[in-house]
Amino acid sequence: IPAEPFDVNVLVRERLDSLAGIESGIEVQRDLDATLPPCRLDRNLLADILDELISNARRALGGKGLLRVLTALAPPEEAVSALAVPIGRFIRIVVSDSGEGVPLDKKEWIFEPFNSLLADGTGLGLAFVRDAVQVLGGRISEKGTPGTGPGHGARFVILLPVEAKEVVEDD
């Protein structure tokens, strides 16, 4: 477990600020919960997860559309439902875009290696994201509505514990 806790919102801002000026046709919205507690997670791994999801959203938008990132403290019942974990506090991070979205029959398929909806995709990015989120003790799912325009597109929902659980490898 990392010694120093960090602010997830600062990390989200850093990752989104790296987009500044790259594509003027993409509107970036942030809805960041200022009441989030500091987290004890692998900051670099979470940065890699955010980078991959933001990169995928940018490619899905093709230079035009809406990219939105939301952070919030997840209600306890959401963590119990998604993770079957009755205790602890969890942060919800949502990365969404107004692109074509993920077809209903592909919502789990996209997380398997070598499966991609992007023409230039390798199918390794979301498999990495899923595995990395699990390493952090969380879960990711795709909850978007297929189609373009307001209310449609991809919507990746991540639940992560505020405090990472120490992983001990068996010898």
CSV table of C-alpha atoms in Angstrom, one decimal:
chain,number,residue,atom,x,y,z
A,1,ILE,CA,0.0,0.0,0.0
A,2,PRO,CA,1.5,3.4,-0.9
A,3,ALA,CA,2.8,5.3,2.1
A,4,GLU,CA,1.3,8.7,1.0
A,5,PRO,CA,-2.4,9.1,0.2
A,6,PHE,CA,-3.2,11.3,-2.8
A,7,ASP,CA,-6.2,13.2,-4.2
A,8,VAL,CA,-7.8,11.4,-7.1
A,9,ASN,CA,-9.2,14.7,-8.4
A,10,VAL,CA,-5.7,16.2,-8.8
A,11,LEU,CA,-4.7,13.1,-10.8
A,12,VAL,CA,-7.8,13.4,-13.0
A,13,ARG,CA,-7.1,17.1,-13.7
A,14,GLU,CA,-3.5,16.3,-14.6
A,15,ARG,CA,-4.5,13.6,-17.0
A,16,LEU,CA,-7.2,15.8,-18.7
A,17,ASP,CA,-4.9,18.8,-18.8
A,18,SER,CA,-2.5,16.8,-20.9
A,19,LEU,CA,-5.2,17.0,-23.6
A,20,ALA,CA,-5.3,20.8,-23.6
A,21,GLY,CA,-5.0,22.1,-27.2
A,22,ILE,CA,-4.6,18.7,-28.8
A,23,GLU,CA,-8.1,18.5,-30.4
A,24,SER,CA,-10.2,21.7,-30.3
A,25,GLY,CA,-13.3,19.8,-31.5
A,26,ILE,CA,-13.5,17.8,-28.2
A,27,GLU,CA,-15.3,19.4,-25.3
A,28,VAL,CA,-13.9,18.2,-22.0
A,29,GLN,CA,-16.2,18.3,-18.9
A,30,ARG,CA,-15.1,17.5,-15.4
A,31,ASP,CA,-17.5,16.8,-12.5
A,32,LEU,CA,-15.2,16.1,-9.7
A,33,ASP,CA,-16.4,15.6,-6.1
A,34,ALA,CA,-14.4,17.9,-3.9
A,35,THR,CA,-15.3,15.8,-0.8
A,36,LEU,CA,-13.5,12.7,-1.9
A,37,PRO,CA,-11.1,11.4,0.8
A,38,PRO,CA,-7.4,11.0,-0.1
A,39,CYS,CA,-6.7,7.5,-1.5
A,40,ARG,CA,-4.0,5.0,-0.8
A,41,LEU,CA,-3.7,3.3,-4.2
A,42,ASP,CA,-1.0,2.9,-6.8
A,43,ARG,CA,-1.1,6.4,-8.3
A,44,ASN,CA,0.9,5.5,-11.4
A,45,LEU,CA,-1.3,2.5,-12.2
A,46,LEU,CA,-4.4,4.7,-11.8
A,47,ALA,CA,-2.8,7.3,-14.1
A,48,ASP,CA,-2.3,4.5,-16.7
A,49,ILE,CA,-5.9,3.4,-16.4
A,50,LEU,CA,-7.2,7.0,-16.9
A,51,ASP,CA,-4.8,7.6,-19.8
A,52,GLU,CA,-6.1,4.5,-21.6
A,53,LEU,CA,-9.7,5.3,-21.1
A,54,ILE,CA,-9.2,8.9,-22.1
A,55,SER,CA,-7.2,7.9,-25.2
A,56,ASN,CA,-10.0,5.4,-26.2
A,57,ALA,CA,-12.6,8.1,-25.8
A,58,ARG,CA,-10.6,10.6,-27.9
A,59,ARG,CA,-10.2,8.0,-30.7
A,60,ALA,CA,-13.9,7.0,-30.5
A,61,LEU,CA,-14.9,10.7,-30.9
A,62,GLY,CA,-12.7,11.2,-34.0
A,63,GLY,CA,-11.9,14.8,-33.0
A,64,LYS,CA,-15.4,15.9,-32.3
A,65,GLY,CA,-17.7,15.4,-29.3
A,66,LEU,CA,-17.9,15.4,-25.6
A,67,LEU,CA,-15.5,13.7,-23.2
A,68,ARG,CA,-16.6,13.7,-19.5
A,69,VAL,CA,-14.9,12.5,-16.3
A,70,LEU,CA,-16.8,12.3,-13.1
A,71,THR,CA,-15.6,11.4,-9.6
A,72,ALA,CA,-17.7,10.7,-6.5
A,73,LEU,CA,-17.8,8.7,-3.4
A,74,ALA,CA,-19.8,5.5,-4.2
A,75,PRO,CA,-22.8,4.7,-2.1
A,76,PRO,CA,-22.2,1.6,0.0
A,77,GLU,CA,-25.0,-0.3,-1.8
A,78,GLU,CA,-23.2,0.2,-5.1
A,79,ALA,CA,-20.0,-1.3,-3.8
A,80,VAL,CA,-21.9,-4.3,-2.3
A,81,SER,CA,-23.8,-4.8,-5.6
A,82,ALA,CA,-20.7,-4.5,-7.9
A,83,LEU,CA,-18.0,-6.0,-5.7
A,84,ALA,CA,-19.9,-8.1,-3.1
A,85,VAL,CA,-17.9,-6.2,-0.5
A,86,PRO,CA,-19.9,-5.2,2.5
A,87,ILE,CA,-17.3,-2.9,4.1
A,88,GLY,CA,-15.0,0.0,3.2
A,89,ARG,CA,-15.4,3.2,1.2
A,90,PHE,CA,-15.2,3.2,-2.6
A,91,ILE,CA,-14.6,5.9,-5.2
A,92,ARG,CA,-16.5,5.9,-8.4
A,93,ILE,CA,-14.7,7.3,-11.5
A,94,VAL,CA,-16.7,7.6,-14.7
A,95,VAL,CA,-15.1,8.2,-18.1
A,96,SER,CA,-17.7,8.8,-20.8
A,97,ASP,CA,-17.9,10.1,-24.4
A,98,SER,CA,-20.5,11.0,-26.9
A,99,GLY,CA,-19.2,8.6,-29.6
A,100,GLU,CA,-21.1,5.6,-31.0
A,101,GLY,CA,-20.8,3.6,-27.7
A,102,VAL,CA,-20.5,-0.1,-27.1
A,103,PRO,CA,-23.2,-2.4,-28.5
A,104,LEU,CA,-25.2,-4.2,-25.8
A,105,ASP,CA,-23.8,-7.6,-26.8
A,106,LYS,CA,-20.2,-6.4,-26.6
A,107,LYS,CA,-20.1,-4.9,-23.0
A,108,GLU,CA,-18.0,-7.8,-21.6
A,109,TRP,CA,-16.4,-8.8,-24.8
A,110,ILE,CA,-14.5,-5.5,-25.1
A,111,PHE,CA,-12.5,-6.3,-21.9
A,112,GLU,CA,-11.1,-9.6,-23.4
A,113,PRO,CA,-7.6,-9.5,-25.0
A,114,PHE,CA,-7.5,-8.8,-28.7
A,115,ASN,CA,-11.2,-7.6,-28.9
A,116,SER,CA,-11.6,-4.0,-30.1
A,117,LEU,CA,-14.4,-1.9,-31.6
A,118,LEU,CA,-11.8,0.7,-32.8
A,119,ALA,CA,-10.5,0.1,-36.4
A,120,ASP,CA,-6.9,0.8,-35.3
A,121,GLY,CA,-7.3,-0.9,-31.9
A,122,THR,CA,-5.2,-3.9,-30.7
A,123,GLY,CA,-7.7,-5.1,-28.2
A,124,LEU,CA,-5.1,-4.9,-25.4
A,125,GLY,CA,-6.0,-1.5,-23.8
A,126,LEU,CA,-9.3,-2.4,-22.1
A,127,ALA,CA,-8.0,-5.8,-21.1
A,128,PHE,CA,-5.1,-4.0,-19.3
A,129,VAL,CA,-7.6,-1.6,-17.7
A,130,ARG,CA,-9.8,-4.4,-16.4
A,131,ASP,CA,-6.8,-6.2,-15.0
A,132,ALA,CA,-5.2,-3.1,-13.5
A,133,VAL,CA,-8.5,-2.0,-11.8
A,134,GLN,CA,-8.8,-5.5,-10.3
A,135,VAL,CA,-5.2,-5.2,-9.0
A,136,LEU,CA,-6.3,-2.1,-7.2
A,137,GLY,CA,-9.1,-4.0,-5.6
A,138,GLY,CA,-11.9,-2.6,-7.8
A,139,ARG,CA,-14.1,-3.3,-10.7
A,140,ILE,CA,-14.9,-1.7,-14.1
A,141,SER,CA,-18.0,-2.0,-16.2
A,142,GLU,CA,-19.3,-0.4,-19.4
A,143,LYS,CA,-22.7,1.2,-18.8
A,144,GLY,CA,-23.2,3.4,-21.8
A,145,THR,CA,-26.1,3.6,-24.2
A,146,PRO,CA,-25.1,2.8,-27.9
A,147,GLY,CA,-25.7,5.6,-30.3
A,148,THR,CA,-24.4,9.2,-30.7
A,149,GLY,CA,-25.5,12.4,-29.3
A,150,PRO,CA,-26.7,13.6,-25.8
A,151,GLY,CA,-27.1,10.7,-23.4
A,152,HIS,CA,-25.4,8.2,-25.8
A,153,GLY,CA,-21.9,6.8,-26.1
A,154,ALA,CA,-19.5,4.8,-24.0
A,155,ARG,CA,-19.6,5.1,-20.2
A,156,PHE,CA,-16.9,3.3,-18.2
A,157,VAL,CA,-17.6,3.1,-14.5
A,158,ILE,CA,-14.8,2.2,-12.1
A,159,LEU,CA,-15.2,1.5,-8.4
A,160,LEU,CA,-12.0,1.6,-6.4
A,161,PRO,CA,-11.4,1.2,-2.7
A,162,VAL,CA,-10.2,4.3,-0.9
A,163,GLU,CA,-7.6,2.1,0.8
A,164,ALA,CA,-5.9,-0.5,-1.3
A,165,LYS,CA,-5.8,-4.0,0.2
A,166,GLU,CA,-2.3,-5.4,0.5
A,167,VAL,CA,-1.8,-8.4,-1.9
A,168,VAL,CA,0.4,-11.2,-0.6
A,169,GLU,CA,1.7,-13.7,-3.1
A,170,ASP,CA,1.8,-17.4,-2.2
A,171,ASP,CA,5.3,-19.0,-2.6
